[in-house]
């Protein structure tokens, strides 16, 4: 059967079915939740708790829980209590605002030797999201004196911690892996983009030595705009890479100065890559009109499937949360920004992520998709 291209009835983009595109549907759902009254939110929280108590899991109300947390920043203290009493440890965000009683109870559980490794992994994630000094100290202890379940997990507690926006280095120093403010990037005009302190996809005159495609600043950030004070950059930084090759790599690094100079670090392996973007892909990527939003949004606003592009806050990891180690100082980098790839190149999927080490003036750009 042949599907003829049609146009989304809302935004006009080309789709292969009758109706509105996935991006527009997600947008409509978001707007519906943004318009919820307090009573409506509380009613949904009631349904979330009822389901966990009745079924011992969160299934039917999973999506609405995540979206209420992301878009409306709901307090999860009561939800965490019900979740713990119902032995529900997924998703970990249920425990974001868990009371100290619940945190203590989970710590007691995870410090045991003989619990199931799957449960231990879930508990580590829930505790990571709850955060706090006690959790941090317990993670250090668990990493230095591993319990039996550790043999069956692939990674250390310090990796789980990054889901909560923190971790620690080898010496046990606490490190924040996320910024404490978030702005989304919204559609503007070409004129507005010229003035926006955050730009996605700006072409340079360099060519990639591996595939020949144009090197692009995936993001340009002018930290002097007061909205971006939270990043603490007194100048312009540019996250530069080959927009084709970085999607196949484990992460491409660049060195920057706050005067807007950046040098892409091309790895040792100089094998040729095929250029899948081509000139038309570069043209599409660099002609987007995204601009920085006016007001901050909740930290997890973009930590959602179809969360869009954003700076600061939490990312929507399509696979595992992936905080890279700085190639210069060896310490965990800090998550800085995300670009939802299909909003800038229609035929592509996944998200691009940018992380930074301000001490070494280094950024990394990585890509994940399903
Ligand atoms: Zn649409
Ligand atoms: Zn390339
Ligand atoms: Zn560093």
GROMACS .gro file of C-alpha atoms and ligand atoms in nm:
model
  373
    1UNK     CA    1   0.000   0.000   0.000
    2UNK     CA    2   0.135   0.337  -0.095
    3UNK     CA    3   0.111   0.624   0.151
    4UNK     CA    4   0.102   0.960  -0.017
    5UNK     CA    5   0.259   1.253   0.167
    6UNK     CA    6   0.007   1.484   0.331
    7UNK     CA    7   0.035   1.785   0.557
    8UNK     CA    8  -0.015   1.796   0.933
    9UNK     CA    9  -0.343   1.977   0.985
   10UNK     CA   10  -0.188   2.182   1.263
   11UNK     CA   11   0.167   2.278   1.158
   12UNK     CA   12   0.177   2.179   0.792
   13UNK     CA   13   0.483   1.950   0.808
   14UNK     CA   14   0.483   1.656   0.572
   15UNK     CA   15   0.341   1.335   0.720
   16UNK     CA   16   0.222   1.004   0.578
   17UNK     CA   17  -0.119   0.977   0.739
   18UNK     CA   18  -0.429   1.188   0.775
   19UNK     CA   19  -0.435   1.407   1.086
   20UNK     CA   20  -0.180   1.589   1.298
   21UNK     CA   21   0.185   1.502   1.347
   22UNK     CA   22   0.339   1.349   1.660
   23UNK     CA   23   0.504   1.678   1.760
   24UNK     CA   24   0.174   1.865   1.743
   25UNK     CA   25  -0.004   1.592   1.940
   26UNK     CA   26   0.262   1.613   2.214
   27UNK     CA   27   0.231   1.993   2.209
   28UNK     CA   28  -0.147   1.974   2.253
   29UNK     CA   29  -0.114   1.728   2.540
   30UNK     CA   30   0.141   1.956   2.706
   31UNK     CA   31  -0.087   2.257   2.673
   32UNK     CA   32  -0.377   2.062   2.822
   33UNK     CA   33  -0.169   1.974   3.131
   34UNK     CA   34  -0.035   2.329   3.158
   35UNK     CA   35  -0.397   2.445   3.179
   36UNK     CA   36  -0.496   2.204   3.462
   37UNK     CA   37  -0.640   2.371   3.772
   38UNK     CA   38  -0.510   2.282   4.120
   39UNK     CA   39  -0.820   2.066   4.173
   40UNK     CA   40  -0.758   1.878   3.851
   41UNK     CA   41  -0.395   1.819   3.950
   42UNK     CA   42  -0.497   1.691   4.292
   43UNK     CA   43  -0.755   1.460   4.138
   44UNK     CA   44  -0.486   1.313   3.911
   45UNK     CA   45  -0.248   1.270   4.207
   46UNK     CA   46  -0.532   1.082   4.381
   47UNK     CA   47  -0.566   0.849   4.081
   48UNK     CA   48  -0.189   0.791   4.071
   49UNK     CA   49  -0.186   0.692   4.439
   50UNK     CA   50  -0.498   0.474   4.404
   51UNK     CA   51  -0.346   0.281   4.116
   52UNK     CA   52  -0.022   0.211   4.302
   53UNK     CA   53  -0.209   0.101   4.615
   54UNK     CA   54  -0.442  -0.126   4.414
   55UNK     CA   55  -0.198  -0.277   4.163
   56UNK     CA   56   0.146  -0.243   4.323
   57UNK     CA   57   0.269  -0.061   4.013
   58UNK     CA   58   0.221   0.255   3.811
   59UNK     CA   59   0.101   0.174   3.465
   60UNK     CA   60  -0.217   0.348   3.338
   61UNK     CA   61  -0.119   0.671   3.512
   62UNK     CA   62   0.253   0.651   3.434
   63UNK     CA   63   0.248   0.912   3.156
   64UNK     CA   64   0.034   1.160   3.342
   65UNK     CA   65   0.257   1.131   3.650
   66UNK     CA   66   0.572   1.207   3.448
   67UNK     CA   67   0.406   1.496   3.269
   68UNK     CA   68   0.264   1.647   3.589
   69UNK     CA   69   0.609   1.631   3.745
   70UNK     CA   70   0.784   1.770   3.437
   71UNK     CA   71   0.541   2.045   3.338
   72UNK     CA   72   0.379   2.136   3.670
   73UNK     CA   73   0.658   2.049   3.913
   74UNK     CA   74   0.416   1.873   4.151
   75UNK     CA   75   0.535   1.788   4.500
   76UNK     CA   76   0.570   1.411   4.526
   77UNK     CA   77   0.591   1.370   4.904
   78UNK     CA   78   0.254   1.194   4.938
   79UNK     CA   79   0.305   1.002   4.615
   80UNK     CA   80   0.640   0.876   4.749
   81UNK     CA   81   0.474   0.760   5.070
   82UNK     CA   82   0.209   0.563   4.883
   83UNK     CA   83   0.469   0.427   4.642
   84UNK     CA   84   0.690   0.303   4.926
   85UNK     CA   85   0.399   0.145   5.113
   86UNK     CA   86   0.290  -0.025   4.788
   87UNK     CA   87   0.649  -0.136   4.707
   88UNK     CA   88   0.650   0.063   4.384
   89UNK     CA   89   1.005   0.176   4.293
   90UNK     CA   90   0.954   0.268   3.929
   91UNK     CA   91   0.974   0.532   3.796
   92UNK     CA   92   1.237   0.674   4.033
   93UNK     CA   93   1.092   1.026   3.999
   94UNK     CA   94   0.809   0.916   4.234
   95UNK     CA   95   1.057   0.980   4.515
   96UNK     CA   96   1.175   1.327   4.414
   97UNK     CA   97   1.023   1.489   4.727
   98UNK     CA   98   1.025   1.181   4.952
   99UNK     CA   99   1.020   1.263   5.326
  100UNK     CA  100   1.326   1.182   5.536
  101UNK     CA  101   1.136   0.886   5.691
  102UNK     CA  102   1.090   0.725   5.350
  103UNK     CA  103   1.450   0.800   5.251
  104UNK     CA  104   1.575   0.643   5.576
  105UNK     CA  105   1.363   0.333   5.520
  106UNK     CA  106   1.498   0.292   5.165
  107UNK     CA  107   1.856   0.343   5.283
  108UNK     CA  108   1.812   0.072   5.544
  109UNK     CA  109   1.684  -0.162   5.275
  110UNK     CA  110   1.958  -0.092   5.021
  111UNK     CA  111   2.235  -0.132   5.278
  112UNK     CA  112   2.141  -0.498   5.321
  113UNK     CA  113   2.351  -0.764   5.156
  114UNK     CA  114   2.083  -1.007   5.057
  115UNK     CA  115   1.833  -0.803   4.857
  116UNK     CA  116   1.766  -0.874   4.492
  117UNK     CA  117   2.004  -0.683   4.261
  118UNK     CA  118   1.711  -0.551   4.054
  119UNK     CA  119   1.553  -0.403   4.364
  120UNK     CA  120   1.888  -0.259   4.472
  121UNK     CA  121   1.922  -0.086   4.133
  122UNK     CA  122   1.570   0.057   4.159
  123UNK     CA  123   1.634   0.178   4.514
  124UNK     CA  124   1.959   0.349   4.409
  125UNK     CA  125   1.773   0.540   4.138
  126UNK     CA  126   1.489   0.641   4.373
  127UNK     CA  127   1.739   0.753   4.638
  128UNK     CA  128   1.945   0.941   4.378
  129UNK     CA  129   1.638   1.140   4.275
  130UNK     CA  130   1.548   1.210   4.639
  131UNK     CA  131   1.907   1.327   4.700
  132UNK     CA  132   2.035   1.496   5.016
  133UNK     CA  133   2.338   1.463   5.244
  134UNK     CA  134   2.237   1.129   5.397
  135UNK     CA  135   2.191   0.968   5.054
  136UNK     CA  136   2.526   1.109   4.936
  137UNK     CA  137   2.708   0.962   5.239
  138UNK     CA  138   2.532   0.627   5.196
  139UNK     CA  139   2.629   0.611   4.826
  140UNK     CA  140   2.994   0.673   4.917
  141UNK     CA  141   2.975   0.394   5.173
  142UNK     CA  142   2.808   0.155   4.926
  143UNK     CA  143   3.069   0.233   4.664
  144UNK     CA  144   3.361   0.177   4.903
  145UNK     CA  145   3.211  -0.128   5.073
  146UNK     CA  146   3.002  -0.291   4.801
  147UNK     CA  147   2.718  -0.515   4.912
  148UNK     CA  148   2.660  -0.852   4.748
  149UNK     CA  149   2.407  -0.718   4.498
  150UNK     CA  150   2.675  -0.494   4.344
  151UNK     CA  151   2.821  -0.792   4.154
  152UNK     CA  152   2.507  -0.814   3.945
  153UNK     CA  153   2.484  -0.443   3.862
  154UNK     CA  154   2.692  -0.298   3.580
  155UNK     CA  155   2.783   0.034   3.733
  156UNK     CA  156   2.864   0.202   4.063
  157UNK     CA  157   2.626   0.409   4.280
  158UNK     CA  158   2.802   0.723   4.148
  159UNK     CA  159   2.647   0.650   3.808
  160UNK     CA  160   2.297   0.605   3.954
  161UNK     CA  161   2.341   0.937   4.136
  162UNK     CA  162   2.351   1.127   3.805
  163UNK     CA  163   1.980   1.056   3.757
  164UNK     CA  164   1.927   1.289   4.051
  165UNK     CA  165   2.158   1.557   3.909
  166UNK     CA  166   2.462   1.489   4.127
  167UNK     CA  167   2.755   1.253   4.169
  168UNK     CA  168   3.102   1.252   4.326
  169UNK     CA  169   3.459   1.215   4.211
  170UNK     CA  170   3.711   0.946   4.312
  171UNK     CA  171   3.808   1.143   4.622
  172UNK     CA  172   3.445   1.154   4.731
  173UNK     CA  173   3.386   1.523   4.652
  174UNK     CA  174   3.021   1.606   4.580
  175UNK     CA  175   2.962   1.730   4.223
  176UNK     CA  176   2.645   1.872   4.072
  177UNK     CA  177   2.581   1.735   3.724
  178UNK     CA  178   2.288   1.962   3.635
  179UNK     CA  179   2.224   2.336   3.647
  180UNK     CA  180   1.952   2.458   3.881
  181UNK     CA  181   1.755   2.658   3.626
  182UNK     CA  182   1.597   2.567   3.294
  183UNK     CA  183   1.474   2.753   2.986
  184UNK     CA  184   1.314   2.603   2.680
  185UNK     CA  185   1.387   2.706   2.325
  186UNK     CA  186   1.076   2.821   2.144
  187UNK     CA  187   0.994   2.898   1.782
  188UNK     CA  188   1.066   3.254   1.686
  189UNK     CA  189   1.148   3.436   1.365
  190UNK     CA  190   1.481   3.465   1.182
  191UNK     CA  191   1.507   3.822   1.307
  192UNK     CA  192   1.451   3.710   1.666
  193UNK     CA  193   1.705   3.432   1.629
  194UNK     CA  194   1.974   3.686   1.539
  195UNK     CA  195   1.919   3.851   1.878
  196UNK     CA  196   1.864   3.535   2.082
  197UNK     CA  197   2.140   3.457   2.336
  198UNK     CA  198   2.096   3.088   2.253
  199UNK     CA  199   2.105   2.970   1.893
  200UNK     CA  200   2.080   2.616   1.761
  201UNK     CA  201   2.276   2.516   1.452
  202UNK     CA  202   2.504   2.789   1.315
  203UNK     CA  203   2.718   2.704   1.014
  204UNK     CA  204   3.092   2.765   1.017
  205UNK     CA  205   3.321   2.773   0.713
  206UNK     CA  206   3.510   2.464   0.831
  207UNK     CA  207   3.463   2.122   0.678
  208UNK     CA  208   3.474   1.789   0.861
  209UNK     CA  209   3.797   1.603   0.779
  210UNK     CA  210   3.613   1.270   0.811
  211UNK     CA  211   3.297   1.315   0.604
  212UNK     CA  212   3.335   1.649   0.430
  213UNK     CA  213   3.013   1.793   0.571
  214UNK     CA  214   3.006   2.147   0.713
  215UNK     CA  215   3.115   2.187   1.076
  216UNK     CA  216   2.839   2.351   1.277
  217UNK     CA  217   2.806   2.519   1.612
  218UNK     CA  218   2.534   2.294   1.749
  219UNK     CA  219   2.463   2.564   2.001
  220UNK     CA  220   2.587   2.918   2.059
  221UNK     CA  221   2.532   3.056   2.407
  222UNK     CA  222   2.579   3.417   2.513
  223UNK     CA  223   2.615   3.387   2.890
  224UNK     CA  224   2.599   3.765   2.933
  225UNK     CA  225   2.220   3.759   2.893
  226UNK     CA  226   2.079   3.779   3.247
  227UNK     CA  227   1.850   3.479   3.191
  228UNK     CA  228   2.166   3.272   3.160
  229UNK     CA  229   2.336   3.400   3.478
  230UNK     CA  230   2.289   3.052   3.623
  231UNK     CA  231   2.550   2.909   3.385
  232UNK     CA  232   2.817   3.153   3.499
  233UNK     CA  233   2.982   3.223   3.164
  234UNK     CA  234   3.086   3.582   3.101
  235UNK     CA  235   3.097   3.568   2.724
  236UNK     CA  236   2.997   3.362   2.423
  237UNK     CA  237   3.062   2.989   2.401
  238UNK     CA  238   3.008   2.767   2.098
  239UNK     CA  239   2.956   2.391   2.103
  240UNK     CA  240   3.120   2.296   1.775
  241UNK     CA  241   3.123   1.958   1.601
  242UNK     CA  242   3.046   1.777   1.280
  243UNK     CA  243   2.665   1.733   1.296
  244UNK     CA  244   2.692   1.416   1.090
  245UNK     CA  245   2.984   1.235   1.256
  246UNK     CA  246   2.889   1.312   1.619
  247UNK     CA  247   2.575   1.101   1.582
  248UNK     CA  248   2.797   0.793   1.530
  249UNK     CA  249   3.050   0.869   1.801
  250UNK     CA  250   3.054   0.812   2.176
  251UNK     CA  251   3.070   1.188   2.215
  252UNK     CA  252   3.264   1.458   2.027
  253UNK     CA  253   3.458   1.714   2.228
  254UNK     CA  254   3.551   2.074   2.164
  255UNK     CA  255   3.762   2.331   2.346
  256UNK     CA  256   3.619   2.679   2.378
  257UNK     CA  257   3.708   3.029   2.488
  258UNK     CA  258   3.450   3.273   2.624
  259UNK     CA  259   3.528   3.492   2.321
  260UNK     CA  260   3.340   3.251   2.100
  261UNK     CA  261   3.641   3.063   1.965
  262UNK     CA  262   3.598   2.687   1.953
  263UNK     CA  263   3.808   2.405   1.824
  264UNK     CA  264   3.649   2.071   1.748
  265UNK     CA  265   3.865   1.787   1.874
  266UNK     CA  266   3.878   1.522   1.605
  267UNK     CA  267   3.962   1.183   1.751
  268UNK     CA  268   4.265   0.970   1.667
  269UNK     CA  269   4.059   0.738   1.456
  270UNK     CA  270   4.034   0.929   1.131
  271UNK     CA  271   3.837   0.668   0.938
  272UNK     CA  272   3.613   0.810   0.669
  273UNK     CA  273   3.244   0.846   0.744
  274UNK     CA  274   2.963   0.881   0.499
  275UNK     CA  275   2.790   1.220   0.499
  276UNK     CA  276   2.423   1.144   0.557
  277UNK     CA  277   2.322   1.505   0.611
  278UNK     CA  278   2.450   1.657   0.291
  279UNK     CA  279   2.403   2.021   0.204
  280UNK     CA  280   2.027   2.003   0.235
  281UNK     CA  281   2.054   1.860   0.588
  282UNK     CA  282   2.294   2.137   0.692
  283UNK     CA  283   2.065   2.394   0.531
  284UNK     CA  284   1.768   2.262   0.726
  285UNK     CA  285   1.957   2.241   1.056
  286UNK     CA  286   2.096   2.593   1.031
  287UNK     CA  287   1.777   2.761   0.915
  288UNK     CA  288   1.573   2.676   1.227
  289UNK     CA  289   1.430   2.974   1.413
  290UNK     CA  290   1.447   2.859   1.775
  291UNK     CA  291   1.507   3.131   2.033
  292UNK     CA  292   1.551   3.133   2.410
  293UNK     CA  293   1.223   3.139   2.604
  294UNK     CA  294   1.145   3.443   2.820
  295UNK     CA  295   1.082   3.275   3.152
  296UNK     CA  296   1.240   2.984   3.338
  297UNK     CA  297   1.044   2.659   3.342
  298UNK     CA  298   1.048   2.372   3.596
  299UNK     CA  299   1.381   2.185   3.600
  300UNK     CA  300   1.234   1.873   3.442
  301UNK     CA  301   1.020   2.056   3.185
  302UNK     CA  302   1.215   1.912   2.893
  303UNK     CA  303   1.297   1.579   3.061
  304UNK     CA  304   1.020   1.421   2.865
  305UNK     CA  305   0.976   1.234   2.542
  306UNK     CA  306   0.911   1.517   2.294
  307UNK     CA  307   1.042   1.754   2.560
  308UNK     CA  308   1.186   1.982   2.293
  309UNK     CA  309   1.514   2.171   2.313
  310UNK     CA  310   1.625   2.337   2.633
  311UNK     CA  311   1.917   2.476   2.829
  312UNK     CA  312   1.983   2.388   3.194
  313UNK     CA  313   1.767   2.160   3.407
  314UNK     CA  314   1.733   1.791   3.327
  315UNK     CA  315   1.757   1.609   2.994
  316UNK     CA  316   1.523   1.356   2.838
  317UNK     CA  317   1.768   1.068   2.807
  318UNK     CA  318   1.650   0.830   2.539
  319UNK     CA  319   1.888   0.564   2.665
  320UNK     CA  320   2.078   0.583   2.995
  321UNK     CA  321   2.169   0.910   3.158
  322UNK     CA  322   2.517   0.971   3.017
  323UNK     CA  323   2.735   1.215   3.206
  324UNK     CA  324   3.075   1.213   3.035
  325UNK     CA  325   3.410   1.245   3.208
  326UNK     CA  326   3.610   1.554   3.111
  327UNK     CA  327   3.904   1.444   2.892
  328UNK     CA  328   4.129   1.701   3.061
  329UNK     CA  329   4.059   1.676   3.437
  330UNK     CA  330   3.887   1.336   3.442
  331UNK     CA  331   3.594   1.465   3.650
  332UNK     CA  332   3.225   1.429   3.562
  333UNK     CA  333   3.103   1.702   3.328
  334UNK     CA  334   2.783   1.901   3.377
  335UNK     CA  335   2.477   1.860   3.158
  336UNK     CA  336   2.411   2.188   2.977
  337UNK     CA  337   2.157   2.158   2.695
  338UNK     CA  338   1.953   1.934   2.473
  339UNK     CA  339   1.833   1.959   2.114
  340UNK     CA  340   1.540   1.749   2.001
  341UNK     CA  341   1.681   1.646   1.667
  342UNK     CA  342   1.359   1.605   1.466
  343UNK     CA  343   1.257   1.964   1.543
  344UNK     CA  344   1.561   2.087   1.350
  345UNK     CA  345   1.604   1.812   1.092
  346UNK     CA  346   1.273   1.654   1.001
  347UNK     CA  347   1.407   1.318   0.888
  348UNK     CA  348   1.631   1.259   1.193
  349UNK     CA  349   1.550   1.119   1.534
  350UNK     CA  350   1.677   1.129   1.887
  351UNK     CA  351   1.829   1.403   2.095
  352UNK     CA  352   2.161   1.583   2.096
  353UNK     CA  353   2.308   1.657   2.440
  354UNK     CA  354   2.574   1.910   2.534
  355UNK     CA  355   2.781   1.887   2.853
  356UNK     CA  356   3.048   2.121   2.985
  357UNK     CA  357   3.352   2.133   3.211
  358UNK     CA  358   3.401   2.501   3.290
  359UNK     CA  359   3.731   2.436   3.469
  360UNK     CA  360   3.890   2.303   3.151
  361UNK     CA  361   3.675   2.500   2.901
  362UNK     CA  362   3.565   2.182   2.731
  363UNK     CA  363   3.230   2.071   2.596
  364UNK     CA  364   3.109   1.737   2.468
  365UNK     CA  365   2.824   1.673   2.224
  366UNK     CA  366   2.655   1.337   2.211
  367UNK     CA  367   2.353   1.187   2.046
  368UNK     CA  368   2.106   0.919   2.152
  369UNK     CA  369   1.817   0.760   1.973
  370UNK     CA  370   1.604   0.452   2.017
  371LIG    ZN1  371   0.224   1.914   1.320
  372LIG    ZN1  372   3.185   1.455   0.974
  373LIG    ZN1  373   3.770   1.928   3.315
   0.00000   0.00000   0.00000
